[in-house]
Coordinates of C-alpha atoms in Angstrom, one line a residue:
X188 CA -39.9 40.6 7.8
X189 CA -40.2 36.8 8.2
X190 CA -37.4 34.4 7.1
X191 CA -38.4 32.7 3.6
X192 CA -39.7 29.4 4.0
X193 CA -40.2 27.0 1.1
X194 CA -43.4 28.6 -0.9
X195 CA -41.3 31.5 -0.5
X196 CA -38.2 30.7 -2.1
X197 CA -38.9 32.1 -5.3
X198 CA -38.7 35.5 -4.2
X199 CA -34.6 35.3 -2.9
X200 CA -32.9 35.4 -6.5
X201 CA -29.6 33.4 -4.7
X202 CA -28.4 31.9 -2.2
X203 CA -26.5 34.3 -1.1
X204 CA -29.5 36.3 -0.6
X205 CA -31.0 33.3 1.7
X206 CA -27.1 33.7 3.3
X207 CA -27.6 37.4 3.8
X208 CA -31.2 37.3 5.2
X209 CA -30.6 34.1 7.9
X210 CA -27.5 36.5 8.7
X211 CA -29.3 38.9 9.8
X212 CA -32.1 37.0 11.2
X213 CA -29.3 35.9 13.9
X214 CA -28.1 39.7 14.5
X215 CA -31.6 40.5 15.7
X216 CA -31.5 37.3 17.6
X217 CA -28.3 38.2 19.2
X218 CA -29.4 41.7 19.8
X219 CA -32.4 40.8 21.6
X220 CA -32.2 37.3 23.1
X221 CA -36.1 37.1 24.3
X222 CA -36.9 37.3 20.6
X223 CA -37.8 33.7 20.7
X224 CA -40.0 33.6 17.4
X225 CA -36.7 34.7 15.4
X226 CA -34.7 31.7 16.3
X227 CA -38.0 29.5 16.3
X228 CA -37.6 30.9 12.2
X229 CA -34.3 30.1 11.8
X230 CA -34.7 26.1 13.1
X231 CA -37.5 26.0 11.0
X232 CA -36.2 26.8 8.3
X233 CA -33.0 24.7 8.7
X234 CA -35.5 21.7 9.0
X235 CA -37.6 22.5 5.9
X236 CA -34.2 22.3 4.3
X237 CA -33.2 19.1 5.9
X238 CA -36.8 17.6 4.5
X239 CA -36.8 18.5 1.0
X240 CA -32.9 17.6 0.6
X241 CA -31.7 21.5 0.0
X242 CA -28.2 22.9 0.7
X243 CA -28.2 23.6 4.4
X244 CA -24.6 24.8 4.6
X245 CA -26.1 28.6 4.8
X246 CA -28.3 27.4 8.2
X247 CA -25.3 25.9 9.2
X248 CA -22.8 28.6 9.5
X249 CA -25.5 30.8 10.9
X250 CA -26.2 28.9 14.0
X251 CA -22.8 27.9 14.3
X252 CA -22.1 31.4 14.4
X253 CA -25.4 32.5 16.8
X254 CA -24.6 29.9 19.3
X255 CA -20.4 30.4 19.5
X256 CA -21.7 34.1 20.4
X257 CA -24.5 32.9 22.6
X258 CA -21.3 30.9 24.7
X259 CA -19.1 33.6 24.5
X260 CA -21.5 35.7 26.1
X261 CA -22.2 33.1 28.8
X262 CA -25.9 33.2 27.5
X263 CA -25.4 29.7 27.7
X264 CA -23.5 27.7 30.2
X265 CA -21.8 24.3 30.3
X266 CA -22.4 23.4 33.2
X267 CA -26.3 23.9 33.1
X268 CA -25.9 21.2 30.0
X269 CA -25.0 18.6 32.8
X270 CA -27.2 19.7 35.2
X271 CA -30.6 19.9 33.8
X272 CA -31.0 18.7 30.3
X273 CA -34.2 19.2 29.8
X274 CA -36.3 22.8 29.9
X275 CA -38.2 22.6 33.0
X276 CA -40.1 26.2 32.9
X277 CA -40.4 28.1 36.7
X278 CA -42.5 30.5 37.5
X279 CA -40.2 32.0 40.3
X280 CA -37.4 33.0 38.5
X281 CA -38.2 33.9 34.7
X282 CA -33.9 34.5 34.2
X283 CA -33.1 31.1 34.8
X284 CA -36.4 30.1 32.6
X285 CA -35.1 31.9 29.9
X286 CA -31.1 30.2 30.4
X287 CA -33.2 27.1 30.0
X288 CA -34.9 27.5 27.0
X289 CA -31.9 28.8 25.1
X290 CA -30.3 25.4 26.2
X291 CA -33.1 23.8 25.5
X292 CA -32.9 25.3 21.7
X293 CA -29.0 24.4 21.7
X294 CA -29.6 20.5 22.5
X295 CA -32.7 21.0 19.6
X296 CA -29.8 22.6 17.1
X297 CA -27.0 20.1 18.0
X298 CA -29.5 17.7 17.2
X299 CA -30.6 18.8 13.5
X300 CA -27.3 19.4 13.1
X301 CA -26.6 15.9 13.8
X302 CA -29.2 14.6 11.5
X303 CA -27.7 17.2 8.5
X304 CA -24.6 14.4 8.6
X305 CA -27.1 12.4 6.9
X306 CA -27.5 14.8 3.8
X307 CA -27.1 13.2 0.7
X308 CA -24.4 15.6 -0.8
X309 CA -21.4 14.6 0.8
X310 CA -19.9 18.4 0.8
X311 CA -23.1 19.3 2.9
X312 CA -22.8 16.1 5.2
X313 CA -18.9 17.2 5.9
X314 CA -20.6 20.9 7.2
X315 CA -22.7 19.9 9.2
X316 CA -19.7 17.6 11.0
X317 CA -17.4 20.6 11.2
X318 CA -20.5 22.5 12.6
X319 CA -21.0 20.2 15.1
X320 CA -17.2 19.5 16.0
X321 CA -17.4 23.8 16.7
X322 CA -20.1 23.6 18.6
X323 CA -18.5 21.6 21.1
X324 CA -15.5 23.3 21.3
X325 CA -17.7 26.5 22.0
X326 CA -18.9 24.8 24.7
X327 CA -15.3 24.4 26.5
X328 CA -14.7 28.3 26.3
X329 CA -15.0 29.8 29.5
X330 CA -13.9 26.8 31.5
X331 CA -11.3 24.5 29.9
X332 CA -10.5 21.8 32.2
X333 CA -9.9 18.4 31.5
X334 CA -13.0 17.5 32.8
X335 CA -15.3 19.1 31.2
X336 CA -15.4 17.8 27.6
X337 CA -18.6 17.3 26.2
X338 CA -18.2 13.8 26.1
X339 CA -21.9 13.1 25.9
X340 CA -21.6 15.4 22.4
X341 CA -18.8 13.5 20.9
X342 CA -20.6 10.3 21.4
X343 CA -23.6 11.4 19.4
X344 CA -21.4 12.8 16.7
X345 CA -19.8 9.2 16.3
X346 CA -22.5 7.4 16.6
X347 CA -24.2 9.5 13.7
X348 CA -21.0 8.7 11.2
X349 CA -20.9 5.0 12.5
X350 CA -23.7 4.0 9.8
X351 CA -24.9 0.6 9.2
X352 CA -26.3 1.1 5.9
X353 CA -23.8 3.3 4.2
X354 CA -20.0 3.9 3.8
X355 CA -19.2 7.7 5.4
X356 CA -15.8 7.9 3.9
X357 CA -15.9 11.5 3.2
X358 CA -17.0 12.4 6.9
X359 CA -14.1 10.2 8.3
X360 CA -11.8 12.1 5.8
X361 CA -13.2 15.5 7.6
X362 CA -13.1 14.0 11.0
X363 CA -9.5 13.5 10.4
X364 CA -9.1 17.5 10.8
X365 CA -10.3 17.1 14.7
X366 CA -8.8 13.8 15.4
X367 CA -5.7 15.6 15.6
X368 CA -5.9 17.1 18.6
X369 CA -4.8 15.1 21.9
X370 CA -8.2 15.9 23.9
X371 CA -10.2 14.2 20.8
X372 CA -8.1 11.4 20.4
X373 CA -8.4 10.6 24.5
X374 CA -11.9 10.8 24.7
X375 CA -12.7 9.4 21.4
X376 CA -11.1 6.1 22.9
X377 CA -13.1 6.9 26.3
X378 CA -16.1 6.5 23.8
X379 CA -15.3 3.7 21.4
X380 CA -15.7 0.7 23.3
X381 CA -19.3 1.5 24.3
X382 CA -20.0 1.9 20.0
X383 CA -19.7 -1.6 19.8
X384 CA -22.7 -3.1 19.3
X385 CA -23.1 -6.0 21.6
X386 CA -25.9 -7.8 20.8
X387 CA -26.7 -8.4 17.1
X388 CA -23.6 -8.9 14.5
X389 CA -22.8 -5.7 12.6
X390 CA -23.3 -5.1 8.8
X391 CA -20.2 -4.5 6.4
X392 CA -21.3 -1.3 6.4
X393 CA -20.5 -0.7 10.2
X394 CA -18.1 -2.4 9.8
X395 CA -15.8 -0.2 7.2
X396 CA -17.1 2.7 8.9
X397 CA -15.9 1.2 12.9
X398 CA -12.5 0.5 11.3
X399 CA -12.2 4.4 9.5
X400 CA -13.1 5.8 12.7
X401 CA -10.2 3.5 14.5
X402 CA -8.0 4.7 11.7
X403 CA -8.7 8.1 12.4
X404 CA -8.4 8.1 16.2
X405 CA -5.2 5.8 16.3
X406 CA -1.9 7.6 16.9
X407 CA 1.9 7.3 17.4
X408 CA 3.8 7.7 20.5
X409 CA 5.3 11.0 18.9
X410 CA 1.8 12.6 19.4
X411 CA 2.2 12.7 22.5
X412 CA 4.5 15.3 22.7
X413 CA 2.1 17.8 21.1
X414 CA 1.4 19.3 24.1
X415 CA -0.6 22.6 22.3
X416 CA -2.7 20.0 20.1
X417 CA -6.5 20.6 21.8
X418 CA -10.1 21.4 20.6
X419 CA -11.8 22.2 23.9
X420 CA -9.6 21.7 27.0
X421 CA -6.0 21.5 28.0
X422 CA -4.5 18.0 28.8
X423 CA -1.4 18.7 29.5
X424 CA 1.1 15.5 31.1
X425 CA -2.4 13.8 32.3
X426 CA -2.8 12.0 29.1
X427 CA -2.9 8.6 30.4
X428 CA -1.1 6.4 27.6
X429 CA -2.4 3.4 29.9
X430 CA -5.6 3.9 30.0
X431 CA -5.7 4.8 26.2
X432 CA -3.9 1.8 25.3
X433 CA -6.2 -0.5 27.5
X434 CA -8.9 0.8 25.5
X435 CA -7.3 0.5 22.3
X436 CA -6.9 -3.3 23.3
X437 CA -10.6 -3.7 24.4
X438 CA -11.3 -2.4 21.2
X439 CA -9.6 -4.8 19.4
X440 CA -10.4 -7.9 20.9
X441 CA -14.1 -6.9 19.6
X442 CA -13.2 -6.3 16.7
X443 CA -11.4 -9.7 16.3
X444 CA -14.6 -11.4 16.8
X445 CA -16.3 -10.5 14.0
X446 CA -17.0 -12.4 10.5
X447 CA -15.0 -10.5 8.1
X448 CA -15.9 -9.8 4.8
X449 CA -12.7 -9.6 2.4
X450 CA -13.2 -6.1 2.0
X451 CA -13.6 -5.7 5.7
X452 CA -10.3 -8.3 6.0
X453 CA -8.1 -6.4 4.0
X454 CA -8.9 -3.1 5.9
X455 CA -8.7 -4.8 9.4
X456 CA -5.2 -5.8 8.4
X457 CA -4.0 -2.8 6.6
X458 CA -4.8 -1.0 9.8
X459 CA -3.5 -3.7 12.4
X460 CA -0.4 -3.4 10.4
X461 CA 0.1 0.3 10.2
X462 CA -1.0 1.3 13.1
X463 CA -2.4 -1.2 15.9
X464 CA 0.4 -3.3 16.6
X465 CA 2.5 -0.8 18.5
X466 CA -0.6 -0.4 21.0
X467 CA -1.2 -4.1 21.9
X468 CA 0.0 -5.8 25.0
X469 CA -0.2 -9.6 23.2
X470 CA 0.6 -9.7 19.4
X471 CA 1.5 -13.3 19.3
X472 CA -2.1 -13.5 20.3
X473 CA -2.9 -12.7 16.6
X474 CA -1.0 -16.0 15.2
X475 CA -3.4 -18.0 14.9
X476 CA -5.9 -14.9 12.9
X477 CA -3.2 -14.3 10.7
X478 CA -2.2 -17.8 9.7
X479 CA -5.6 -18.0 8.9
X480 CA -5.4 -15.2 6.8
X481 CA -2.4 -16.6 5.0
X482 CA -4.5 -19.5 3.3
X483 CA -7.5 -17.1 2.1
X484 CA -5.2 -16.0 -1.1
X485 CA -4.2 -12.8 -2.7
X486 CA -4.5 -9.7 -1.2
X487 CA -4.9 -10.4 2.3
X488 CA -2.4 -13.4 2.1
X489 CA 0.3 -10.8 1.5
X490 CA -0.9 -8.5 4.3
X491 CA -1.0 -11.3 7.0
X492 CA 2.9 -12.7 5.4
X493 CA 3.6 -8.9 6.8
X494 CA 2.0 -9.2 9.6
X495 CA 3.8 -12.7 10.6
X496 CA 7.2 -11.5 9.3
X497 CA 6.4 -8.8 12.1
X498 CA 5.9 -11.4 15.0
X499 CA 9.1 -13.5 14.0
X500 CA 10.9 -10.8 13.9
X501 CA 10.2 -8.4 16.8
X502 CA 8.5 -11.2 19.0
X503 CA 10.2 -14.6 18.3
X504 CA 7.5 -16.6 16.5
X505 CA 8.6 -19.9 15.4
X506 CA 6.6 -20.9 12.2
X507 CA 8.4 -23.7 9.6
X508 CA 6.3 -23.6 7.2
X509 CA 6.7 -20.2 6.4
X510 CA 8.6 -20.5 2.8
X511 CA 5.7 -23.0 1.6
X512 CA 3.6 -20.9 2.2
X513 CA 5.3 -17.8 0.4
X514 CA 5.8 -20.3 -2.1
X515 CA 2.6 -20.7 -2.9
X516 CA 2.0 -17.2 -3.0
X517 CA 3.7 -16.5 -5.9
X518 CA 0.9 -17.4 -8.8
X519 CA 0.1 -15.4 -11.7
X520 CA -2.8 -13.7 -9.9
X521 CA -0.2 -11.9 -8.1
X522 CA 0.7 -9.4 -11.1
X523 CA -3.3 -7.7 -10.5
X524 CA -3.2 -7.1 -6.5
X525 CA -2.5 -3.5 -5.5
X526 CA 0.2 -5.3 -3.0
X527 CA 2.3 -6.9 -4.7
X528 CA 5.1 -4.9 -4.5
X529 CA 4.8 -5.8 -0.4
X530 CA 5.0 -8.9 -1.6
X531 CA 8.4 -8.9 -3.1
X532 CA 9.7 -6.6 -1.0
X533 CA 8.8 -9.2 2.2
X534 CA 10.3 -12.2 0.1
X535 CA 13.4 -10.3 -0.3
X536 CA 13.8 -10.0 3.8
X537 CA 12.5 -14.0 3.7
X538 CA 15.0 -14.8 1.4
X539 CA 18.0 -12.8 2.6
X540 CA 19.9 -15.1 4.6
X541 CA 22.7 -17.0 3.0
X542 CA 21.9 -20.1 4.6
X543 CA 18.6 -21.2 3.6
X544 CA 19.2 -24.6 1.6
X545 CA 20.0 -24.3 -1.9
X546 CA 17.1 -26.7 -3.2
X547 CA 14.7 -23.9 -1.6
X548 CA 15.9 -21.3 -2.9
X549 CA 16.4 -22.3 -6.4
X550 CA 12.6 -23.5 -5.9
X551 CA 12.0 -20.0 -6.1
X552 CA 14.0 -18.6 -8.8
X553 CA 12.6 -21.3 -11.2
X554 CA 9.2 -20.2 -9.9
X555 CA 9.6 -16.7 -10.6
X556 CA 11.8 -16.9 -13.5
X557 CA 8.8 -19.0 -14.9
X558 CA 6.2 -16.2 -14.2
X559 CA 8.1 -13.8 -15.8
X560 CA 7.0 -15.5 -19.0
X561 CA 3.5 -14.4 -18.5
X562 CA 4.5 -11.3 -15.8
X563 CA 3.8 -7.7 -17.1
X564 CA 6.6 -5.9 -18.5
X565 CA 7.2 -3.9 -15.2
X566 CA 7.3 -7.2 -13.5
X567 CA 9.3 -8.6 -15.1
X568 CA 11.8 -6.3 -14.4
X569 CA 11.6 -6.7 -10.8
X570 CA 11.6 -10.8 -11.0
X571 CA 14.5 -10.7 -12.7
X572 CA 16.4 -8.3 -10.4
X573 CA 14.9 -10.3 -7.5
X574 CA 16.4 -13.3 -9.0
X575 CA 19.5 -12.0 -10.1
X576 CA 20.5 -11.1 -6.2
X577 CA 19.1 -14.5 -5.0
X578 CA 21.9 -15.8 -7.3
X579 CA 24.3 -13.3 -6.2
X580 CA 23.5 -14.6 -2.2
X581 CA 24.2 -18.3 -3.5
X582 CA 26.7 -18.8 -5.5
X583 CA 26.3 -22.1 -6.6
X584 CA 23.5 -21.6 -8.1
X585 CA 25.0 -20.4 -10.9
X586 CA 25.0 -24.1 -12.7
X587 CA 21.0 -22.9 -13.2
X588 CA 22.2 -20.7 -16.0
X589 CA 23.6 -23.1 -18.1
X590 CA 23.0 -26.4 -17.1
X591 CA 24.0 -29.4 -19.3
X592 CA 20.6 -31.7 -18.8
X593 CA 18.8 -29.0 -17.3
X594 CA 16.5 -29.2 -20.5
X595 CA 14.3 -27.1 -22.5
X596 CA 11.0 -25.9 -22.5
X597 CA 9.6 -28.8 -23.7
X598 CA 11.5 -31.3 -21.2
X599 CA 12.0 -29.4 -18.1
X600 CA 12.6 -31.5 -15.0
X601 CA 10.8 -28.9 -12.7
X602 CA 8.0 -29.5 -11.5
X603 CA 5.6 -26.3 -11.2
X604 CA 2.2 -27.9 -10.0
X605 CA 4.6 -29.2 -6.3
X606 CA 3.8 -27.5 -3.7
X607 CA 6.7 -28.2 -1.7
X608 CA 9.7 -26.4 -3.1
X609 CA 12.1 -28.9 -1.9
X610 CA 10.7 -31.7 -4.5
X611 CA 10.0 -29.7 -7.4
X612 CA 13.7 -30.9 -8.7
X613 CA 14.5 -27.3 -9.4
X614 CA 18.2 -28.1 -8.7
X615 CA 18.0 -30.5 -12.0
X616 CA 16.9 -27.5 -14.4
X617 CA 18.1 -24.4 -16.1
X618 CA 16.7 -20.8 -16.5
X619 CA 15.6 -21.2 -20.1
X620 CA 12.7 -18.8 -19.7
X621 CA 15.7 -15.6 -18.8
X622 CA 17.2 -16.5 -22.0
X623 CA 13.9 -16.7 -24.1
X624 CA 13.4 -13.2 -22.3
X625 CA 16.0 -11.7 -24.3
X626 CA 14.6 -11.6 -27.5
X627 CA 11.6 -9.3 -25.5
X628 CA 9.7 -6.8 -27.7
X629 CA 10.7 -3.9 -25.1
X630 CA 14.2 -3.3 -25.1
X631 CA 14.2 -2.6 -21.2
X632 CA 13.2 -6.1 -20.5
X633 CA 15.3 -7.9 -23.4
X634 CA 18.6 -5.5 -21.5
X635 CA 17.7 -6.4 -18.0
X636 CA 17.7 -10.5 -18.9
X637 CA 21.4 -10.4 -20.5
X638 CA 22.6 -10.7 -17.2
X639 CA 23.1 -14.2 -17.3
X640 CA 25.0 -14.2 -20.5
X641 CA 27.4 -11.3 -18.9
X642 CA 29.6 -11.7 -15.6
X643 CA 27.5 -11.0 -12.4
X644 CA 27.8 -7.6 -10.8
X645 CA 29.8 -7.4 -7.4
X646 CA 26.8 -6.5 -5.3
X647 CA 22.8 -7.2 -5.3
X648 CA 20.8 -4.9 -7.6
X649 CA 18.8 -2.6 -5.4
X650 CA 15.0 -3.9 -5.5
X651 CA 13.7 -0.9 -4.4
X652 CA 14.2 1.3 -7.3
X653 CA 12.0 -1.2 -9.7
X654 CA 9.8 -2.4 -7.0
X655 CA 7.4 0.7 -7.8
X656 CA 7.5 1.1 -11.5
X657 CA 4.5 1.2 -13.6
X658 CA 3.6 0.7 -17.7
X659 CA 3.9 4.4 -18.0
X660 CA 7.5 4.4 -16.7
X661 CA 8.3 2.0 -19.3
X662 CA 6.3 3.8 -22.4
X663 CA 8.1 7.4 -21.1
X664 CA 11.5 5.8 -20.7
X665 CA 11.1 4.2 -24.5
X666 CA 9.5 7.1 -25.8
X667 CA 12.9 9.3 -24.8
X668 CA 15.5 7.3 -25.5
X669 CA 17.7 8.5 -28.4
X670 CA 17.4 5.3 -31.0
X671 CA 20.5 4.9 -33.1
X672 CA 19.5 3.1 -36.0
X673 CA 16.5 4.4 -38.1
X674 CA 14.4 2.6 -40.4
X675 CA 14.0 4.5 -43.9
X676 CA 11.7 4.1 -46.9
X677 CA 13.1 2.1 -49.7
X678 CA 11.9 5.1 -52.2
X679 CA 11.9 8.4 -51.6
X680 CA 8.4 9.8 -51.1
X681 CA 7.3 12.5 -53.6
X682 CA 5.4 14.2 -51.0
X683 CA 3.1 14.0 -47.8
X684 CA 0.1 12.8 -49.3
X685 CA 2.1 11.3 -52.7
X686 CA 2.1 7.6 -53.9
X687 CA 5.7 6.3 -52.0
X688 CA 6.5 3.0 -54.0
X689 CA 3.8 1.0 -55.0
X690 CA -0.1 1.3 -54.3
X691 CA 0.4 -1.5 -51.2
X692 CA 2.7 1.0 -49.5
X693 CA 1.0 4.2 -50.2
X694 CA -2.4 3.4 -48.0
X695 CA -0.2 3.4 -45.2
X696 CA 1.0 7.1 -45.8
X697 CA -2.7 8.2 -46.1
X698 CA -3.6 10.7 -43.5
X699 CA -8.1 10.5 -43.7

């Protein structure tokens, strides 16, 4: 009985029946070896399903299954992979012709299986990865030294999710359940640097997909210490941290070269700041990329003020014009970025020492206290706690509250267009917009700007229980709070659906 192929396919009534057949299709195999036309029926199958686009997770599992056997039984042997990777047929020793075209089918297999990462359902793209991860640990089972990873493997496997014309998120997102383990993450970075194209400029797509796989390979100092963490061979103490971290820096300095996209600039940056600083030798050697960033606005502004507030403070970079530039940051385009709670929370740390000049500083509560006027509800909240503790850090900036010729909102002294905080004459106003903000439709907002019409606390309000709040927070925490005085009808309704007062206020009771 032959294997179904396409004309077929009407005959098997599921696919578990196509499941069950190819099943036993690999028994026989496995059973008799020199049965070559059964595993020829198997492949060929696997590539009419490749072709036509069908699920090929069935094909999948079986020869994931048929070779793990095939190496468990030393059938096949690593070592002939590096030694002759090619079938070479001999007439003088039909055994070893034999161990050479089961190889040769396994190099065929880990091929298709490559090219099933391509499958346009993502669910059937993620298989054929994990297939192709357990194929080469299968290959590491009878001898598991260090050196003996199938390197050459791995490198195909990247190279296959390293697409130029398409974002592989959800194979990076599976890839993340191998990159794990120690023996990946080394000889991923033993790989890397040779991914990198060197002679033509890479598209987006690369791109995204180069900085996912760096996101998925880069690790902490902790992992080290996982000394059971392998796929295929035991590392033990001769992970060499060096060498990995040379790599990790050759790496970089590629990637630094490129034109970034802002898509591609905001990724670069979220991952140089989570992860990739702790592995370079020379951070101050990014000044000059992130200063850059910090004139190319919103998003990836605030990522590179992280990423500077990281070299002043861990490497000693002097940069003076630091607070014009968070200045300027703080426009109403800020409200709509995914960051800009960073953003606050980083001004906070900017603007915590007690002797930054007072013309400065009450730059920036004017600033903000004027943006709360136009600020969503939830950020208001935070500007005015932010500006409540930059009060509380100086003192004499109390007179801001209530000052005598500080003006009004029609002839306020400060000057919002000035870029430089020291001559927007902030000193020479008041915080007119706090009051105005307590006559706020939402009680929460109106309650949290009566601070400046009530003695000041003690101690700074603690940012970071406000710096994550959300519209829905708000809505739930109005929608349970017990209200104390109720508005009633001035006549007594009659009933549900019964005229209530006059006709003008009985539409309104109206239910369809």
């Amino acid at each position: 009985m032959s294997l179904p192929f396409v004309p077929k396919l009407s005959q098997i009534s599921s696919g578990k029946a196509v499941s069950k057949q190819l099943k036993k299709k690999a028994t026989e195999f496995l059973a008799c070896t020199r049965a070559t036309t059964t595993l020829g029926e198997i492949l060929e199958y696997y590539k009419e399903c490749l072709a036509r686009k069908a699920p090929i997770t069935p094909c999948l599992l079986t020869l994931e299954y048929l070779f793990t056997q095939l190496f468990q039984r030393a059938d096949i042997r690593p070592e002939d992979i590096d030694a002759q990777p090619t079938y070479v047929p001999s007439a003088k020793d039909p055994q070893a012709n034999h161990r050479q075209w089961l190889l040769a089918q396994y190099q065929e297999t880990c091929g298709l299986v490559i090219d099933g990462m391509h499958h346009e359902k993502e669910s059937e793209a993620c298989q054929a990865l994990a297939t192709a991860m357990k194929l080469l640990a299968a290959q590491c089972l009878q001898q598991p030294e260090a050196d003996r990873f199938p390197v050459a493997g791995l490198k195909q496997i990247l190279t296959a999710m390293l697409s130029s014309e398409c974002l592989n998120k959800h194979l990076f997102s599976r890839f993340l359940e191998y990159s794990s383990y120690l023996d990946v993450i080394f000889y991923c970075w033993k790989t890397v640097p040779s991914l990198v194209p060197r002679n033509c400029t890479p598209t987006d797509a690369f791109k995204q997909n180069f900085l996912l796989l760096l996101d998925a390979i880069m690790f902490g100092k902790d992992k080290m210490k996982e000394r059971d963490s392998e796929l295929c061979v035991k590392l033990g103490d001769s992970f060499d941290y060096a060498y990995v971290r040379k790599q990790i820096n050759r790496t970089w300095g590629f990637v630094m070269n490129w034109e970034h996209s802002e898509m591609v600039h905001e990724q670069l940056l979220i991952l140089l700041l989570e992860k990739v600083f702790v592995h370079l030798d020379k951070p101050v050697l990014l000044t000059d990329f992130l200063m850059d960033s910090l004139d190319v606005g919103g998003t990836v502004s605030v990522l590179a003020l992280q990423g500077v507030f990281v070299l002043i403070q861990q490497h000693n970079l002097t940069y003076p014009n630091i607070y014009e530039k968070l200045y300027s940051m703080f426009e109403p385009e800020i409200f709509h970025t995914k960051f800009k709670a960073r953003l606050f929370y980083l001004a906070d740390i900017f603007l915590s020492s007690s002797h930054l000049p007072e013309g400065l500083v009450a730059a920036f509560v004017k600033r903000l206290a004027r943006l709360a006027l136009i600020a969503p509800p939830q950020d208001i909240v935070i500007i005015l706690r932010f500006v409540g503790n930059l009060i509380l850090r100086h003192p004499a900036l109390k007179r801001l509250i209530f000052h005598p010729t500080g003006g009004e909102a029609s002839s306020d002294p400060y000057v919002m267009e000035e870029r430089d905080p020291m001559k927007s004459k902030a000193l020479e106003s008041s915080l007119w917009e706090l009051a105005a903000l307590q006559n706020h439709v939402l009680p929460s907002v109106a309650s949290a700007a009566r601070f400046i019409s009530n003695p000041l606390p003690s101690v700074e309000w603690d940012l970071s229980e406000v710096l994550e709040i959300n519209e829905n927070d708000i809505f739930h925490k109005e929608i349970v709070s017990k209200t104390k005085e109720f508005f009633v009808n001035i006549d007594r309704p009659t009933g549900m659906f019964g005229y209530c007062g006059g006709q003008m206020a009985s539409q309104y009771w109206k239910l369809f």
